[in-house]
Short mmCIF file of C-alpha atoms in Angstrom, two decimals:
data_model
loop_
_atom_site.label_atom_id
_atom_site.label_comp_id
_atom_site.label_asym_id
_atom_site.label_seq_id
_atom_site.Cartn_x
_atom_site.Cartn_y
_atom_site.Cartn_z
CA MET A 27 -10.79 -26.19 15.11
CA ALA A 28 -7.13 -26.24 14.14
CA LEU A 29 -5.98 -26.36 17.77
CA GLY A 30 -8.43 -29.16 18.52
CA THR A 31 -7.14 -31.17 15.57
CA VAL A 32 -3.55 -30.77 16.76
CA SER A 33 -4.39 -31.56 20.39
CA ILE A 34 -5.91 -34.98 19.63
CA GLN A 35 -2.69 -36.19 18.01
CA GLU A 36 -1.05 -38.80 20.23
CA PRO A 37 2.38 -37.13 20.63
CA ILE A 38 0.77 -33.79 21.57
CA ALA A 39 -1.72 -35.49 23.90
CA ASN A 40 1.06 -37.40 25.66
CA TRP A 41 3.08 -34.19 26.00
CA ILE A 42 0.14 -32.36 27.61
CA ASP A 43 -0.47 -35.22 30.06
CA ALA A 44 3.23 -35.48 30.90
CA THR A 45 3.68 -31.72 31.31
CA THR A 46 0.64 -31.24 33.54
CA GLY A 47 1.05 -34.53 35.39
CA ILE A 48 -2.76 -34.96 35.25
CA ALA A 49 -4.34 -38.04 33.72
CA LYS A 50 -6.34 -37.28 30.56
CA ALA A 51 -5.61 -33.53 30.79
CA SER A 52 -5.18 -33.56 27.02
CA GLU A 53 -8.78 -34.71 26.58
CA LEU A 54 -9.97 -31.88 28.81
CA VAL A 55 -8.05 -29.45 26.58
CA VAL A 56 -9.72 -30.94 23.50
CA SER A 57 -13.11 -30.65 25.21
CA LEU A 58 -12.56 -26.97 26.03
CA LEU A 59 -11.42 -26.25 22.48
CA ALA A 60 -14.52 -28.03 21.13
CA THR A 61 -16.63 -25.87 23.45
CA CYS A 62 -15.07 -22.76 21.92
CA ASP A 63 -15.55 -24.21 18.43
CA PHE A 64 -19.28 -24.85 18.91
CA ALA A 65 -19.78 -21.45 20.54
CA CYS A 66 -17.97 -19.62 17.71
CA VAL A 67 -20.11 -21.28 15.03
CA TRP A 68 -23.26 -20.36 16.99
CA TRP A 69 -21.96 -16.80 17.46
CA LEU A 70 -21.44 -16.56 13.68
CA ALA A 71 -25.04 -17.66 13.15
CA VAL A 72 -26.33 -15.08 15.63
CA SER A 73 -24.27 -12.38 13.90
CA LEU A 74 -25.84 -13.31 10.56
CA GLN A 75 -29.29 -13.17 12.13
CA GLN A 76 -28.62 -9.62 13.31
CA SER A 77 -28.35 -8.55 9.66
CA GLU A 78 -32.11 -9.15 9.35
CA GLY A 79 -32.91 -6.79 12.21
CA PRO A 80 -32.61 -6.35 15.97
CA THR A 81 -31.95 -9.55 17.91
CA LEU A 82 -32.97 -10.30 21.48
CA SER A 83 -30.21 -9.37 23.91
CA TRP A 84 -30.24 -12.78 25.61
CA LEU A 85 -29.77 -14.48 22.22
CA ARG A 86 -26.74 -12.28 21.42
CA ARG A 87 -25.17 -13.31 24.73
CA ALA A 88 -26.22 -16.97 24.53
CA PRO A 89 -23.13 -18.40 22.72
CA VAL A 90 -20.68 -16.85 25.20
CA THR A 91 -22.84 -17.61 28.24
CA CYS A 92 -23.38 -21.25 27.28
CA ALA A 93 -19.69 -21.76 26.41
CA ALA A 94 -18.51 -20.23 29.69
CA SER A 95 -20.98 -22.32 31.68
CA MET A 96 -19.96 -25.51 29.88
CA ALA A 97 -16.26 -24.78 30.40
CA ILE A 98 -16.77 -24.28 34.16
CA LEU A 99 -18.83 -27.49 34.42
CA ALA A 100 -16.25 -29.45 32.40
CA VAL A 101 -13.39 -28.39 34.67
CA ALA A 102 -15.47 -29.01 37.80
CA PHE A 103 -16.62 -32.53 36.87
CA PHE A 104 -13.16 -33.37 35.54
CA SER A 105 -11.74 -32.48 38.98
CA LEU A 106 -14.41 -34.48 40.86
CA ALA A 107 -14.41 -37.61 38.69
CA PRO A 108 -11.79 -40.35 39.20
CA ALA A 109 -9.27 -40.69 36.40
CA THR A 110 -10.85 -43.98 35.29
CA ASP A 111 -14.24 -42.31 34.72
CA ARG A 112 -12.98 -39.29 32.80
CA PHE A 113 -13.95 -39.30 29.11
CA GLY A 114 -14.95 -42.93 29.22
CA THR A 115 -17.21 -44.58 26.67
CA ARG A 116 -19.92 -44.90 29.34
CA ALA A 117 -20.79 -42.31 31.96
CA ASN A 118 -20.27 -43.30 35.58
CA GLY A 119 -20.33 -41.42 38.87
CA TRP A 120 -19.42 -37.74 38.58
CA TRP A 121 -19.09 -38.17 34.82
CA ILE A 122 -22.86 -38.60 34.44
CA PRO A 123 -23.64 -34.88 35.00
CA TYR A 124 -20.74 -33.97 32.69
CA ALA A 125 -22.16 -36.19 29.94
CA ALA A 126 -25.64 -34.70 30.40
CA SER A 127 -24.24 -31.15 30.32
CA TRP A 128 -22.14 -31.78 27.23
CA LEU A 129 -25.00 -33.43 25.32
CA THR A 130 -27.29 -30.52 26.18
CA PHE A 131 -24.71 -27.92 25.20
CA GLY A 132 -23.89 -29.64 21.91
CA THR A 133 -27.54 -30.02 20.93
CA ILE A 134 -28.43 -26.40 21.79
CA THR A 135 -25.49 -24.93 19.87
CA ALA A 136 -26.04 -27.19 16.86
CA ALA A 137 -29.77 -26.47 16.68
CA GLY A 138 -29.34 -22.74 17.31
CA ALA A 139 -26.72 -22.38 14.58
CA GLY A 140 -28.22 -24.86 12.13
CA ILE A 141 -31.63 -23.18 12.00
CA VAL A 142 -30.08 -19.81 11.16
CA PHE A 143 -27.70 -21.18 8.52
CA TRP A 144 -30.46 -23.11 6.74
CA ARG A 145 -32.59 -19.97 6.62
CA GLN A 146 -29.77 -17.62 5.60
CA ARG A 147 -28.56 -19.77 2.69
CA THR A 148 -31.51 -18.57 0.59
CA ALA A 149 -31.00 -14.91 1.50
CA VAL A 150 -27.56 -14.43 -0.11
CA LEU A 151 -27.06 -13.69 -3.80
CA SER A 152 -23.48 -14.90 -4.15
CA PRO A 153 -23.23 -18.56 -5.27
CA VAL A 154 -19.98 -18.93 -3.31
CA LEU A 155 -21.58 -17.72 -0.07
CA ARG A 156 -24.64 -19.88 -0.72
CA VAL A 157 -22.41 -22.97 -0.97
CA SER A 158 -20.55 -21.85 2.16
CA LEU A 159 -23.74 -21.51 4.20
CA MET A 160 -25.04 -24.83 2.87
CA ALA A 161 -21.84 -26.59 3.98
CA ILE A 162 -21.93 -24.98 7.44
CA ALA A 163 -25.65 -25.76 7.77
CA LEU A 164 -25.05 -29.43 6.94
CA GLY A 165 -22.09 -29.57 9.31
CA THR A 166 -23.91 -28.04 12.27
CA SER A 167 -27.00 -30.18 11.60
CA ALA A 168 -24.85 -33.33 11.67
CA GLU A 169 -23.99 -32.52 15.27
CA ILE A 170 -27.57 -33.26 16.40
CA PRO A 171 -27.60 -36.99 15.47
CA TYR A 172 -24.04 -37.18 16.77
CA GLN A 173 -25.18 -36.01 20.21
CA ALA A 174 -28.05 -38.51 20.10
CA PHE A 175 -25.68 -41.39 19.35
CA ARG A 176 -23.27 -40.20 22.03
CA GLY A 177 -26.16 -40.20 24.49
CA ILE A 178 -26.83 -43.84 23.60
CA GLU A 179 -23.16 -44.59 24.15
CA TYR A 180 -23.10 -42.87 27.53
CA PHE A 181 -26.35 -44.23 28.96
CA GLY A 182 -27.69 -47.02 26.69
CA SER A 183 -26.74 -50.54 25.73
CA PRO A 184 -23.40 -50.92 23.92
CA ILE A 185 -23.67 -51.12 20.12
CA PRO A 186 -20.46 -52.23 18.35
CA ALA A 187 -20.93 -50.01 15.29
CA LEU A 188 -21.85 -46.88 17.25
CA PRO A 189 -18.31 -45.56 17.90
CA LEU A 190 -17.51 -45.75 14.19
CA ILE A 191 -20.77 -43.99 13.29
CA CYS A 192 -20.03 -41.23 15.78
CA PHE A 193 -16.52 -40.86 14.37
CA TRP A 194 -17.75 -40.36 10.81
CA ILE A 195 -20.50 -37.94 11.82
CA SER A 196 -18.07 -35.89 13.90
CA ASP A 197 -15.56 -35.91 11.04
CA SER A 198 -18.25 -34.78 8.61
CA ARG A 199 -19.14 -31.88 10.85
CA PHE A 200 -15.50 -30.83 11.12
CA ILE A 201 -14.88 -31.03 7.35
CA LEU A 202 -18.10 -29.31 6.29
CA VAL A 203 -17.77 -26.39 8.71
CA ALA A 204 -14.10 -25.92 7.80
CA LEU A 205 -14.88 -26.01 4.07
CA GLY A 206 -17.82 -23.64 4.50
CA CYS A 207 -15.69 -21.08 6.29
CA SER A 208 -12.93 -21.49 3.68
CA PHE A 209 -15.33 -20.98 0.76
CA ALA A 210 -16.63 -17.82 2.41
CA ALA A 211 -13.07 -16.53 2.76
CA LEU A 212 -12.57 -17.02 -0.99
CA GLU A 213 -15.53 -14.80 -1.88
CA PRO A 214 -13.69 -11.44 -1.70
CA LEU A 215 -10.72 -12.92 -3.56
CA ILE A 216 -12.97 -14.17 -6.37
CA ARG A 217 -14.79 -10.83 -6.60
CA SER A 218 -11.46 -9.00 -6.69
CA ALA A 219 -10.16 -11.29 -9.45
CA VAL A 220 -13.32 -10.78 -11.53
CA SER A 221 -13.09 -7.00 -11.07
CA TRP A 222 -9.42 -7.05 -12.12
CA TYR A 223 -10.25 -9.05 -15.26
CA CYS A 224 -13.12 -6.72 -16.19
CA ARG A 225 -10.85 -3.73 -15.67
CA GLN A 226 -8.34 -5.19 -18.14
CA LEU A 227 -11.12 -5.73 -20.70
CA LEU A 228 -11.92 -2.02 -20.55
CA TYR A 229 -8.34 -0.72 -20.53
CA ARG A 230 -8.02 0.04 -24.26
CA LEU A 231 -11.41 1.75 -24.49
CA TRP A 232 -10.53 3.76 -21.39
CA VAL A 233 -7.22 4.88 -22.93
CA LEU A 234 -8.87 5.87 -26.23
CA LEU A 235 -11.41 8.06 -24.49
CA ARG A 236 -8.91 9.52 -22.00
CA GLN A 237 -6.71 10.66 -24.88
CA ALA A 238 -9.68 12.52 -26.36
CA THR A 239 -10.87 14.00 -23.06
CA PRO A 240 -7.77 14.75 -20.97
CA GLU A 241 -9.64 17.57 -19.17
CA LEU A 242 -11.75 14.92 -17.43
CA MET A 243 -8.72 13.10 -16.03
CA ILE A 244 -9.13 12.27 -12.33
CA THR A 245 -6.96 9.19 -11.84
CA PRO A 246 -3.36 9.32 -13.08
CA SER A 247 -2.57 7.71 -16.42
CA ARG A 248 -0.60 4.46 -16.38
CA SER A 249 0.65 1.90 -18.85
CA GLN A 250 -1.11 -1.41 -19.33
CA ILE A 251 1.76 -3.23 -17.60
CA GLU A 252 1.33 -0.99 -14.55
CA ASP A 253 -2.42 -1.52 -14.73
CA ILE A 254 -2.03 -5.31 -14.86
CA PHE A 255 0.12 -5.37 -11.73
CA ASN A 256 -2.02 -2.89 -9.82
CA LEU A 257 -4.04 -5.27 -7.61
CA ARG A 258 -5.26 -2.86 -4.92
CA ASP A 259 -8.96 -2.06 -4.58
CA SER A 260 -9.84 -3.87 -7.80
CA ARG A 261 -13.58 -3.38 -7.40
CA GLU A 262 -13.25 0.36 -6.71
CA GLN A 263 -10.85 0.79 -9.64
CA LEU A 264 -13.27 -0.97 -11.97
CA HIS A 265 -16.05 1.30 -10.76
CA GLN A 266 -13.89 4.36 -11.44
CA ARG A 267 -13.00 3.08 -14.92
CA VAL A 268 -16.65 2.62 -15.84
CA VAL A 269 -17.42 6.13 -14.55
CA ASP A 270 -14.52 7.58 -16.57
CA ILE A 271 -15.84 5.94 -19.75
CA ARG A 272 -19.36 7.20 -19.10
CA ASP A 273 -18.10 10.73 -18.45
CA SER A 274 -16.02 10.74 -21.63
CA THR A 275 -18.87 9.53 -23.85
CA THR A 276 -21.24 12.12 -22.36
CA TYR A 277 -18.68 14.90 -22.78
CA LEU A 278 -17.94 13.96 -26.40
CA SER A 279 -21.63 13.85 -27.26
CA ALA A 280 -22.34 17.20 -25.62
CA SER A 281 -19.37 18.85 -27.32
CA TRP A 282 -19.35 17.54 -30.90
CA ALA A 283 -22.42 15.41 -31.66
CA SER A 284 -25.25 16.71 -33.85
CA PRO A 285 -28.65 15.43 -35.01
CA GLU A 286 -27.27 15.00 -38.52
CA LEU A 287 -24.38 12.90 -37.21
CA LEU A 288 -26.71 10.66 -35.22
CA ASP A 289 -29.00 10.15 -38.23
CA ARG A 290 -26.10 9.27 -40.49
CA ALA A 291 -24.67 6.87 -37.88
CA SER A 292 -28.01 5.08 -37.55
CA VAL A 293 -28.42 4.83 -41.33
CA HIS A 294 -24.87 3.55 -41.75
CA ALA A 295 -25.35 0.86 -39.09
CA THR A 296 -28.58 -0.32 -40.73
CA LYS A 297 -27.11 -0.16 -44.23
CA ASP A 298 -24.26 -2.45 -43.22
CA GLY A 299 -26.69 -5.19 -42.21
CA TYR A 300 -26.75 -4.72 -38.45
CA ASP A 301 -29.93 -5.28 -36.47
CA ASP A 302 -31.62 -1.90 -36.10
CA GLN A 303 -32.50 -2.85 -32.52
CA ASP A 304 -28.82 -3.10 -31.63
CA ARG A 305 -27.52 0.46 -31.27
CA MET A 306 -23.93 -0.48 -30.55
CA VAL A 307 -22.55 0.10 -34.06
CA ALA A 308 -24.41 3.41 -34.46
CA THR A 309 -23.11 4.51 -31.06
CA ALA A 310 -19.57 3.53 -32.04
CA CYS A 311 -19.91 5.51 -35.30
CA TRP A 312 -20.75 8.85 -33.72
CA LEU A 313 -18.37 8.23 -30.82
CA GLU A 314 -15.43 7.65 -33.17
CA VAL A 315 -16.27 10.81 -35.13
CA THR A 316 -16.51 12.96 -32.00
CA ARG A 317 -13.35 11.35 -30.59
CA ARG A 318 -11.43 12.38 -33.69
CA GLN A 319 -12.87 15.88 -33.53
CA ALA A 320 -11.77 16.17 -29.92
CA LEU A 321 -8.23 15.10 -30.84
CA ALA A 322 -8.23 17.61 -33.71
CA HIS A 323 -9.48 20.37 -31.36
CA SER A 324 -12.47 21.10 -33.60
CA PRO A 325 -14.90 23.84 -32.49
CA LYS A 326 -17.43 22.55 -29.99
CA LEU A 327 -21.14 22.51 -30.82
CA TYR A 328 -22.71 22.18 -27.36
CA ARG A 329 -26.06 21.01 -28.69
CA ASN A 330 -28.76 19.54 -26.46
CA LEU A 331 -29.75 16.31 -28.20
CA ASP A 332 -32.84 14.26 -27.41
CA GLY A 333 -32.75 10.49 -27.79
CA LEU A 334 -28.97 10.42 -27.93
CA LEU A 335 -27.42 7.02 -28.65
CA LEU A 336 -25.45 6.59 -25.43
CA VAL A 337 -24.11 3.41 -23.89
CA GLU A 338 -26.78 1.77 -21.74
CA VAL A 339 -26.22 2.30 -18.01
CA GLN A 340 -26.99 -0.52 -15.59
CA VAL A 341 -28.75 1.36 -12.81
CA GLY A 342 -27.85 0.32 -9.29
CA ASN A 343 -24.68 -1.57 -10.09
CA ALA A 344 -21.86 0.34 -11.76
CA VAL A 345 -19.72 -2.76 -12.17
CA ALA A 346 -22.39 -5.12 -13.48
CA LEU A 347 -20.89 -7.72 -15.76
CA ARG A 348 -23.54 -6.92 -18.35
CA GLU A 349 -22.34 -3.33 -18.56
CA VAL A 350 -18.70 -4.39 -18.79
CA ARG A 351 -19.60 -6.70 -21.68
CA GLN A 352 -21.44 -3.84 -23.41
CA LEU A 353 -18.47 -1.51 -23.08
CA HIS A 354 -16.15 -4.21 -24.39
CA ARG A 355 -18.47 -4.68 -27.39
CA LEU A 356 -18.36 -0.92 -27.91
CA TYR A 357 -14.55 -1.03 -28.09
CA ARG A 358 -14.63 -3.84 -30.63
CA ALA A 359 -17.16 -1.88 -32.67
CA LEU A 360 -14.92 1.21 -32.53
CA LYS A 361 -12.06 -0.82 -34.02
CA SER A 362 -14.24 -2.40 -36.72
CA ARG A 363 -13.80 -1.60 -40.40
CA ALA A 364 -17.38 -0.32 -40.78
CA VAL A 365 -16.93 2.30 -38.04
CA ARG A 366 -13.54 3.42 -39.36
CA GLU A 367 -14.97 3.82 -42.87
CA PHE A 368 -17.85 5.89 -41.51
CA ALA A 369 -15.52 8.19 -39.58
CA ASP A 370 -13.17 8.53 -42.57
CA SER A 371 -16.06 9.48 -44.82
CA LEU A 372 -16.94 12.44 -42.59
CA GLN A 373 -13.44 13.77 -42.05
CA PRO A 374 -10.78 14.67 -44.62
CA ALA A 375 -7.76 12.42 -44.43
CA SER A 376 -5.50 15.43 -43.81
CA THR A 377 -7.30 16.27 -40.56
CA THR A 378 -7.87 12.75 -39.31
CA PRO A 379 -5.74 12.16 -36.19
CA ALA A 380 -3.57 9.07 -36.13
#
């Protein structure tokens, strides 16, 4: 698409004609690039269709076969047609079979790609990809009326407004397909940015729990500045951070939690006016107590507790935004006055770690 846009510029077109010494060679170049453009969009559609299941072998080969056939026909009819008939508004002589071939090729590729894109737009979960597929679907569908109007231009009665209509439809197709592909390219960047932001939200909670459970350390410790500028594999790093937090909370509960502690945490959370359906404050209470006991190297209890107040796990998606929000709420609860008072009440000030 980029090469085609450059090739239609007058200085470039004149240079191609002058260099080759062939009249309207630049327009043949543009035609061949457009053939590749249409075939690539159709190939993308066929590739998407393969994600649903096995595709017929002839359909997988269709974009390349049609493009190669159209390219051979374009060169052949360009060579046979007089210079005055090449790429004219109306088809004459040897340019008639070229016009018929090009209209057929354009309609087949547009219909073949458009049908798939319209169907696939409802199958993706990402809003960005849905917008991308919608834009590409609209762009490829616009090619069908364009080919119809071009057919009228080639073989019908002249209509003054038709060239302008064709120009705008062709431009719409170019813009929509280009934007659709660009939006799709932004998807991994957006997901990476969201993962990086979520990782920063969890940094302080992660550090608090790592300090209490250094024996669980898998990834090397780093400062927040280093963490901010670490942009590699953001999604995987967020996943690892969530796993580290889960492991630490499970380890602390298995090592130092007790039924009495859980009961007192639940009573304290209710007494302070929190909704008894929201377990976050109660969870933060026992977690802060066990964290301090871990830092003080208190003897481990190793009790098997039923109905333990653990952080809710979002099954099937370790980096779900809902879970990140929950863990961030847990950190804020840990730093709240109510939780600090509860932990202080269970531990003498002389043994409370800083």
